XYZ file of C-alpha atoms in Angstrom:
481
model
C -28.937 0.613 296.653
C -32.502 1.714 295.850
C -34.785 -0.095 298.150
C -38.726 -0.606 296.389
C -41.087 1.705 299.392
C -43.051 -1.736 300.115
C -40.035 -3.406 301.594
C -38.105 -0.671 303.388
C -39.834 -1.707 306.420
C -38.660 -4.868 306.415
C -35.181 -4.079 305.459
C -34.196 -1.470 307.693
C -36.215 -4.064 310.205
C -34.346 -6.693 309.662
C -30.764 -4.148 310.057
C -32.463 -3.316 313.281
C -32.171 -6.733 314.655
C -29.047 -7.017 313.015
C -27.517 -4.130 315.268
C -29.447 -5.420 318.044
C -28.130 -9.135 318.086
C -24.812 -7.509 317.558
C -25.414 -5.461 320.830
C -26.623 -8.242 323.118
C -25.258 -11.291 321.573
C -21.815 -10.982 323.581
C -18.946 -13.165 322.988
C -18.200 -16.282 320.447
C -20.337 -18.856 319.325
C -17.232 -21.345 318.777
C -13.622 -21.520 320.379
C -11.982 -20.849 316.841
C -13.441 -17.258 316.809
C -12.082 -16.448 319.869
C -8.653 -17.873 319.793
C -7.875 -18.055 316.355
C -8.749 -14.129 315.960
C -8.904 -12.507 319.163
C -5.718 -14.384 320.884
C -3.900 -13.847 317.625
C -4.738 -9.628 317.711
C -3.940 -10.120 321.699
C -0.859 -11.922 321.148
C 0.381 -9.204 318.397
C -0.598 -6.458 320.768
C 1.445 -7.446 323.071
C -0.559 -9.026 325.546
C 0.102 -13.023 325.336
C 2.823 -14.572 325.430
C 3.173 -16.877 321.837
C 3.764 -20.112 324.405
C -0.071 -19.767 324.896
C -1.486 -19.440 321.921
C -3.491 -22.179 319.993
C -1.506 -24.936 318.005
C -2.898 -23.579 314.697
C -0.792 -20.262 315.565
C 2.408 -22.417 315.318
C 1.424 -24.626 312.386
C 0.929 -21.102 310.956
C -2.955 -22.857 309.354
C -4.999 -19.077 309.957
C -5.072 -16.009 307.949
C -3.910 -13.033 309.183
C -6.321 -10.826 307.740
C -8.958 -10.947 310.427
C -6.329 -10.850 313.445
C -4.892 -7.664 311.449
C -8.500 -6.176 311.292
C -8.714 -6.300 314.913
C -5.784 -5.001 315.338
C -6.199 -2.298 314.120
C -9.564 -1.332 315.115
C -7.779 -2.547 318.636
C -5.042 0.144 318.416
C -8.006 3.197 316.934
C -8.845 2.708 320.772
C -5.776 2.735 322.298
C -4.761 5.685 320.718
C -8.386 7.232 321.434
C -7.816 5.898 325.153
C -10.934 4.309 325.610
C -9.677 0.529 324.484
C -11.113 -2.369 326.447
C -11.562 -6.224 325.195
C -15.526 -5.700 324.869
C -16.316 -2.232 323.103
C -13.411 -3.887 320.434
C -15.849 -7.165 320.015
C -18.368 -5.033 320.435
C -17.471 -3.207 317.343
C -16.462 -5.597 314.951
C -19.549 -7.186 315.710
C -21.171 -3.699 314.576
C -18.996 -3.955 311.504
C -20.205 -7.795 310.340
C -23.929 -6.926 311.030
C -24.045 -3.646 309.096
C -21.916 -5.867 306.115
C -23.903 -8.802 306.263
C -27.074 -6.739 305.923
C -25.692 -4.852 302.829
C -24.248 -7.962 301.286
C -27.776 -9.791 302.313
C -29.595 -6.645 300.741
C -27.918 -6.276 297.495
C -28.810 -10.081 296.158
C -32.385 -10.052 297.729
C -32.756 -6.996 295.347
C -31.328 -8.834 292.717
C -33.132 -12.112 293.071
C -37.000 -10.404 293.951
C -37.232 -10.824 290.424
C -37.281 -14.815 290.298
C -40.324 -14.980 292.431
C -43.621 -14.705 290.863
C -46.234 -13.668 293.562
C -46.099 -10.770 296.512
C -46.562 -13.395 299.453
C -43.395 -15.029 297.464
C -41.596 -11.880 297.388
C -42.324 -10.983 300.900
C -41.564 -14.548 302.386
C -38.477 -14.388 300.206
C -37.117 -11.509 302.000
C -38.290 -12.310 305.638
C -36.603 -15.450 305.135
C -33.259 -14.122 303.562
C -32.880 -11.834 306.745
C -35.008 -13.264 309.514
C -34.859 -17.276 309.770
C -34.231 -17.101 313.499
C -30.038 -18.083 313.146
C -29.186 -15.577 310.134
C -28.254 -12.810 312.689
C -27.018 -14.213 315.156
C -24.932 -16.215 312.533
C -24.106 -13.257 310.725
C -22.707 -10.833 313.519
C -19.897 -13.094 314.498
C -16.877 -11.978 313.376
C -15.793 -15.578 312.529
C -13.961 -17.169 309.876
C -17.284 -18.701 308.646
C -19.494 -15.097 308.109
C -16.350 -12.971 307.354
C -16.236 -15.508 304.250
C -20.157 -15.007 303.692
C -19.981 -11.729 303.346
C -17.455 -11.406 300.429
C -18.941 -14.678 298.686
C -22.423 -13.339 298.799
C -20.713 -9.274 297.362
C -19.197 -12.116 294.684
C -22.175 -13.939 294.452
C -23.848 -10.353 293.466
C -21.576 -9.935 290.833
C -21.813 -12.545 289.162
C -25.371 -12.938 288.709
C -25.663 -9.328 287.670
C -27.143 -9.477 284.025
C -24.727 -7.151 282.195
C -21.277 -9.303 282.590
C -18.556 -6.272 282.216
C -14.740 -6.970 282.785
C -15.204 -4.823 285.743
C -17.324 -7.213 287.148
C -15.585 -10.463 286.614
C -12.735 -8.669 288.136
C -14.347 -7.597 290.985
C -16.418 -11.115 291.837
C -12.987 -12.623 291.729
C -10.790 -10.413 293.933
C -13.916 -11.604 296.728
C -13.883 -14.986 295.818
C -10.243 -15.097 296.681
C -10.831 -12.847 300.027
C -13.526 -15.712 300.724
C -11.586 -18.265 300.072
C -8.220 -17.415 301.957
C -10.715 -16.609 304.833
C -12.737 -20.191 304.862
C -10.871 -22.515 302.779
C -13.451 -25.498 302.485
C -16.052 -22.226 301.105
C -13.681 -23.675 297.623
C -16.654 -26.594 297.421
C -19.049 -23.741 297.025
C -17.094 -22.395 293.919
C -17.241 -25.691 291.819
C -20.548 -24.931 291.729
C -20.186 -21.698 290.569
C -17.181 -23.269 287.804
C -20.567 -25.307 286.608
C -23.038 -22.637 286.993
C -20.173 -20.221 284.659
C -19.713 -23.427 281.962
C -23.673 -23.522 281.613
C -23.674 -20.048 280.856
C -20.954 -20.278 278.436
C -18.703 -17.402 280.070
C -15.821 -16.210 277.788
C -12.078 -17.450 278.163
C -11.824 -14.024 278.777
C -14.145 -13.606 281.864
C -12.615 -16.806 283.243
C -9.263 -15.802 282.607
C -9.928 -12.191 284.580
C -11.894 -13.988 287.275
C -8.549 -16.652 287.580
C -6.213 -13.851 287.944
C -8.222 -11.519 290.299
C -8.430 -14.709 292.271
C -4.900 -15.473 292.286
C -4.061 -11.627 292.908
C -6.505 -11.512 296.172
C -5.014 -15.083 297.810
C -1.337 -12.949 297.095
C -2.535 -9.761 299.109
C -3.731 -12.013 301.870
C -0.544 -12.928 302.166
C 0.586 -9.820 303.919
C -1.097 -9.656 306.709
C 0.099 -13.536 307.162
C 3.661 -12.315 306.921
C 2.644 -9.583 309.936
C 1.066 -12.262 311.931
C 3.826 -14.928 311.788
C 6.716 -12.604 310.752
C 8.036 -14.703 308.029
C 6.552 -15.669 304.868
C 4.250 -18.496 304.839
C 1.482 -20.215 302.003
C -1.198 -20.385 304.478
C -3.448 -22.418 302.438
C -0.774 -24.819 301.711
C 0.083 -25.428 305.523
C -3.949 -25.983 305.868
C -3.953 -28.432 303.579
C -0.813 -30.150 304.797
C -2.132 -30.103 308.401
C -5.963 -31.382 308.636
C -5.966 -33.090 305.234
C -2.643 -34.916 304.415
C -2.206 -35.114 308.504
C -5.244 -35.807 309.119
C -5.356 -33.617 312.058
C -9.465 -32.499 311.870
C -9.743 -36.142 311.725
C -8.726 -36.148 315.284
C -11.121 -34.181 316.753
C -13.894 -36.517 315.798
C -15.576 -37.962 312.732
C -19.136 -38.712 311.300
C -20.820 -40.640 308.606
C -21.277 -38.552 305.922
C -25.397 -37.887 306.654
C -23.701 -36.522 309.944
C -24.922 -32.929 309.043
C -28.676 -33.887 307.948
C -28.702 -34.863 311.901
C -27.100 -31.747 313.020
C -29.325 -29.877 311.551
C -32.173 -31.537 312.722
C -31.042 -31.238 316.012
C -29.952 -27.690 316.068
C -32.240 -26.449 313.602
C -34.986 -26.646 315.959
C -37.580 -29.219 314.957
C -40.211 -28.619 313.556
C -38.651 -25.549 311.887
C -35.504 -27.596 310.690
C -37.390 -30.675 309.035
C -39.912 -28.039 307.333
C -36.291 -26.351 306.201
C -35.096 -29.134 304.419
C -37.965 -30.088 302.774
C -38.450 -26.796 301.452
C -34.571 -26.438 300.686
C -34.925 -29.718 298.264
C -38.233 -28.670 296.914
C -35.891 -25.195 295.981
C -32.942 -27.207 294.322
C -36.177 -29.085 292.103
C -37.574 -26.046 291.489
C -34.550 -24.168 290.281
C -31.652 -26.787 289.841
C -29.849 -24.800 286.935
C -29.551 -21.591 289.518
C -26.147 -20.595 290.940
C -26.823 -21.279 294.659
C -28.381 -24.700 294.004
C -25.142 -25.742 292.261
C -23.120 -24.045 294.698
C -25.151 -25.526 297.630
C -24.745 -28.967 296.099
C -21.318 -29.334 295.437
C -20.625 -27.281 299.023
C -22.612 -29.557 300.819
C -21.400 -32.924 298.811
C -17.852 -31.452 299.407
C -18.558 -31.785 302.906
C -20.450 -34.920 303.264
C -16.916 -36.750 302.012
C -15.209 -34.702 304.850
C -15.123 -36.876 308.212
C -15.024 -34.292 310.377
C -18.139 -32.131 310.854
C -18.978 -29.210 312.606
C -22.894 -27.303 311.832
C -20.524 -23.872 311.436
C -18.822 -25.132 308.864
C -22.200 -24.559 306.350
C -22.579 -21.026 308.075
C -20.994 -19.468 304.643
C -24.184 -20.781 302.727
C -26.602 -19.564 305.235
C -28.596 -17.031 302.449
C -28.127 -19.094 299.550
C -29.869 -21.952 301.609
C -32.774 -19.360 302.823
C -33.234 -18.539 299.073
C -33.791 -22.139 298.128
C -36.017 -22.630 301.398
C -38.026 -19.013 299.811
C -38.419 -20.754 296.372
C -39.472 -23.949 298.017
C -42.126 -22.120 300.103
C -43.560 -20.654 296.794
C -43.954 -23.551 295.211
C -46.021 -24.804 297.898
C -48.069 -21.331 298.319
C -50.645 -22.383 296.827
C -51.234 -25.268 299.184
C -51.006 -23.387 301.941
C -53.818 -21.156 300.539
C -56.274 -24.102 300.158
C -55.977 -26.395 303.315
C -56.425 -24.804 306.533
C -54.587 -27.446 308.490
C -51.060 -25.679 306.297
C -52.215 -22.639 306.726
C -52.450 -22.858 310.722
C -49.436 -24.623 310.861
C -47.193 -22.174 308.974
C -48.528 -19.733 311.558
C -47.567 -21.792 314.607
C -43.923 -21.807 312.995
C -43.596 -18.103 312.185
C -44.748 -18.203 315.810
C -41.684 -20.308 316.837
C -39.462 -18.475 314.468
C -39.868 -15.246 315.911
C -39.723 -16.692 319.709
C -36.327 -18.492 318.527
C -34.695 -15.386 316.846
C -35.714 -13.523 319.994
C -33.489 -15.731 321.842
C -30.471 -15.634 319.719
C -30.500 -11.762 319.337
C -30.677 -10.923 323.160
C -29.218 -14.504 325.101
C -25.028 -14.023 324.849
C -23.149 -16.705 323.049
C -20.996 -16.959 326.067
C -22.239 -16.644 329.727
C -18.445 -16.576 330.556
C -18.235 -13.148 329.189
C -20.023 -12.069 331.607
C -17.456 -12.826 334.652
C -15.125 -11.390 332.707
C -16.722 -8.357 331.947
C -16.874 -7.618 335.315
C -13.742 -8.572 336.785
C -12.110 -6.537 334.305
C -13.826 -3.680 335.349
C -12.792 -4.324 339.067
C -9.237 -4.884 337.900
C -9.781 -0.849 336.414
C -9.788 0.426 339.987
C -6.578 -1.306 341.107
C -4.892 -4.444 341.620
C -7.107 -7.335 341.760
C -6.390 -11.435 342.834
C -9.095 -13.997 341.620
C -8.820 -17.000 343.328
C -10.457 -20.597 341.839
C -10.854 -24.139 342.787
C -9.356 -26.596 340.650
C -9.098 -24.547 336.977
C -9.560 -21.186 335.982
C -12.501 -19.633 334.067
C -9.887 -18.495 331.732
C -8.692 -21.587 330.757
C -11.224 -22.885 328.021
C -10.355 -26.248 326.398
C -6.676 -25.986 327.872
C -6.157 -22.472 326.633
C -5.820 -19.259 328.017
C -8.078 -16.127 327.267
C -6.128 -13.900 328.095
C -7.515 -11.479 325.653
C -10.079 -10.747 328.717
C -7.465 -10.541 331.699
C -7.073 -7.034 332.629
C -2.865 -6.725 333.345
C -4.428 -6.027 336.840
C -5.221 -9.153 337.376
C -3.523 -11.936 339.244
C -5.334 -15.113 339.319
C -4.585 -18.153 341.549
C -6.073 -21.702 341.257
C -6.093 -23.682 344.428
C -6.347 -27.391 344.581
C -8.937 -27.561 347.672
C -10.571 -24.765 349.869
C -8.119 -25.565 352.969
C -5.442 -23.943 351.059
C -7.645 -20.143 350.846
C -6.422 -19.142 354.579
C -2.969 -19.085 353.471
C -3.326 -17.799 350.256
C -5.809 -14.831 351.833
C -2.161 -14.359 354.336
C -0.083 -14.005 350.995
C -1.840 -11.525 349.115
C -1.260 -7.919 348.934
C -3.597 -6.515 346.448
C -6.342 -4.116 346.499
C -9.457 -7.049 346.010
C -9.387 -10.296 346.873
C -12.187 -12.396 344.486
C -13.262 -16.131 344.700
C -14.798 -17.186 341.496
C -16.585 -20.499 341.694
C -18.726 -22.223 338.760
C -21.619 -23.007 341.372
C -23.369 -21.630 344.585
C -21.235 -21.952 347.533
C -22.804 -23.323 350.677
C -23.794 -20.777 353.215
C -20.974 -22.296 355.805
C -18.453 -21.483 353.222
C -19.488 -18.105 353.016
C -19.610 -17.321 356.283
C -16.295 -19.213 357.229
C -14.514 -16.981 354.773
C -16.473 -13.729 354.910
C -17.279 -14.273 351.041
C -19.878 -11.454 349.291
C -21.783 -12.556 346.215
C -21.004 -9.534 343.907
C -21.865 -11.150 340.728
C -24.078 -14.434 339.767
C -24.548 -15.480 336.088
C -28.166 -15.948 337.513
C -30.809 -13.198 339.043
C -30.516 -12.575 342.722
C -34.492 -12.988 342.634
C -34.389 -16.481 341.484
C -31.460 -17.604 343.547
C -33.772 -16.928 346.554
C -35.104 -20.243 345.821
C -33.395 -23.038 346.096
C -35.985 -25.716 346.008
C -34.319 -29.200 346.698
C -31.194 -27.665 346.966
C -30.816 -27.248 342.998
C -28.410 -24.728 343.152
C -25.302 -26.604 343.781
C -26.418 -29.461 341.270
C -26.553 -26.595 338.950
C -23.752 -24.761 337.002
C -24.175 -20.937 338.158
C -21.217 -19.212 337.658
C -20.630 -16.831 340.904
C -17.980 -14.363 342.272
C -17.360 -13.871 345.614
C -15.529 -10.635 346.846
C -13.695 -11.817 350.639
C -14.113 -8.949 352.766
């Protein structure tokens, strides 16, 4: 991949904040990454119990492949002897940035060509790597960016000028790894059906494309058969489930302009308006191109589905920025005459960077956190963590016990009277009281409690003006001494 000198800045940039949101951007941004992969790799390691695993586990709905993948990157540090819950996120968060950036990479190199002028160019890169969600988005190893990457390798195929058998092949074993991986992504590729008709591809390259296709959804099927341990059409029981079932339905439904609001909202406005006018001045500006015929038919696909999630258009993240890149072009020139543009476009580069900022260093989960370091306590010896009312473990009625060290014992207590005969019970090496606020100061001295941990700065918890701090959620450990 031969990167033109006037960009490499910006590239190997933009795979520096890449690495870094990677780093810093600890734990999941939604429940299904965490217990629909990391329970699953857990559960085959050993270390959960099937009971507790998520209903889609027993409806058998989730490829294996990305459970296997941990796996075995899980059992590389067992047998090194340096294996613990986070370095193993840690790393496969490595592994999505560095492909993400290469798979980003290879199509902005292919697609510099459709833009006319260096500001274009520029703005067309900084926008394919740097919109302030495309890394954060990108390092998850979710269903949703796991499928990115191999539709965007496919995507690069495709659109490569010289259409070889080898090729076709290729962009077809990926669309079927993309597919298996993120099954509504199969929107996205009646787009690319259309895009292939307008182009008048051979019976020949559609033929190869079909069967690479087919062959890719078959090889999935493996690591389905090691996660389940029987054979199982994975696709088929997804379908069955959430569409003739109509179980996503139960989790909620919106009209179908339920994502323009979304994305409004969690967009960040102004950014996300100025987004979506420049992602529909793209599609006018280049309606014939592969990702504006993907993007439609994804998106319309989507619209007609009741229940909506903003993840769910994570897979289309680039294709989107390249539409918003043509649709900044267009207007360029607009920009160049009026001030009032021109200072306005500033003040949103302005909230841009502030925004990606955020997303590369703030963790997707503060809960990681706690668990991060009662897993490290647990390291030194037996270890009890006691809670009031539910667990910190428990999310949405499920158990992560990916992050429970086999150390730890935890006990939930219906009210604090019960703690002085619980304390009289326990013979382990640590005692712990997690609670999800402050505790008042008569608490703390009633039961000898130590704040050893505080999802908030011990400088700022020094004031407690109006008594905010047990109106507010600050999740705190207490070691009893």
């Amino acid at each position: 991949m031969q990167i033109p000198k006037e960009y490499k800045v910006s590239f190997y940039s933009a795979l520096a904040i890449f690495i870094l949101t990677a780093l810093f951007s600890t734990g999941y941004h939604h429940f299904d990454e965490h217990y629909q992969i990391m329970e699953f790799c857990n559960y085959k390691m050993g270390y959960s119990p099937a009971s507790e695993l998520a209903w889609e586990y027993h409806a058998q709905i989730r490829p294996g492949l990305q459970p296997f993948i941990a796996y075995c990157f899980a059992n590389v540090l067992n047998g090194l002897g340096i294996y613990n819950p986070f370095l193993l996120t840690t790393l496969l968060r490595l592994m999505m940035a560095i492909l993400s950036w290469w798979a980003i990479s290879k199509l902005i190199l292919q697609l510099l060509s459709d833009f006319t002028t260096s500001r274009g160019k520029m703005l067309f890169v900084l926008s394919g790597f740097l919109l302030w969600y495309v890394p954060y988005v990108s390092v998850r190893f979710s269903a949703e960016a796991f499928s990115s990457v191999f539709f965007l390798l496919a995507c690069s195929q495709i659109l490569k000028q010289e259409r070889t058998g080898k090729n076709v092949l290729l962009a077809g074993l990926l669309l079927g790894v993309a597919w298996v991986a993120r099954i509504q992504l199969g929107f996205a590729f009646v787009g690319i059906g259309i895009w292939m008709l307008m182009n008048k591809w051979s019976l020949k390259h559609w033929f190869l494309m079909g069967m690479a296709f087919v062959l890719a959804v078959a090889a999935c099927s493996i690591p389905d058969y090691w996660l389940y341990d029987t054979w199982t059409l994975v696709p088929y029981n997804y379908f069955n489930e959430n569409i003739l079932h109509s179980k996503a339905a139960s989790f909620g439904e919106m009209p179908w302009w339920g994502y323009f609001e979304m994305f409004l909202m969690n967009g960040v406005p102004p950014i996300s308006i100025l987004l979506l006018i420049l992602f529909f001045r793209g599609i006018w500006q280049k309606p014939k191109h592969l990702f504006s015929l993907a993007c439609i038919t994804f998106f319309l696909g989507h619209f007609a589905i009741g229940h909506k999630e903003m993840r769910f258009l994570f897979p289309l993240s680039f294709p989107f920025g390249y539409l918003v890149a043509v649709g900044i072009e267009a207007f360029i020139q607009g920009f160049q005459s009026k001030k009032f543009y021109r200072i306005g476009f500033k003040v949103l580069i302005i909230m841009n960077i502030l925004l990606l900022l955020y997303a590369a260093f703030h963790p997707a989960q503060d809960t990681i956190q706690y668990y991060k370091y009662m897993y490290k306590s647990a390291n030194k010896g037996t270890v009890t963590l006691i809670c009031l009312n539910e667990s910190p473990y428990n999310r949405v009625t499920l158990e992560s016990n990916f992050y429970k060290h086999t150390n730890l014992n935890i006990i939930v207590l219906d009210n604090l009277e019960q703690l002085s005969d619980t304390l009289d019970a326990i013979h382990t090496d640590e005692v712990y009281y997690f609670s999800p606020r402050q505790v008042d100061k008569e608490t703390v001295e009633k039961y000898n409690m130590e704040r050893v941990y505080s999802s908030l700065p011990d400088w700022l918890l020094k004031f407690n003006f109006n008594n905010w701090q047990e109106r507010t959620k600050v999740g705190t450990i207490y070691r009893l001494i």
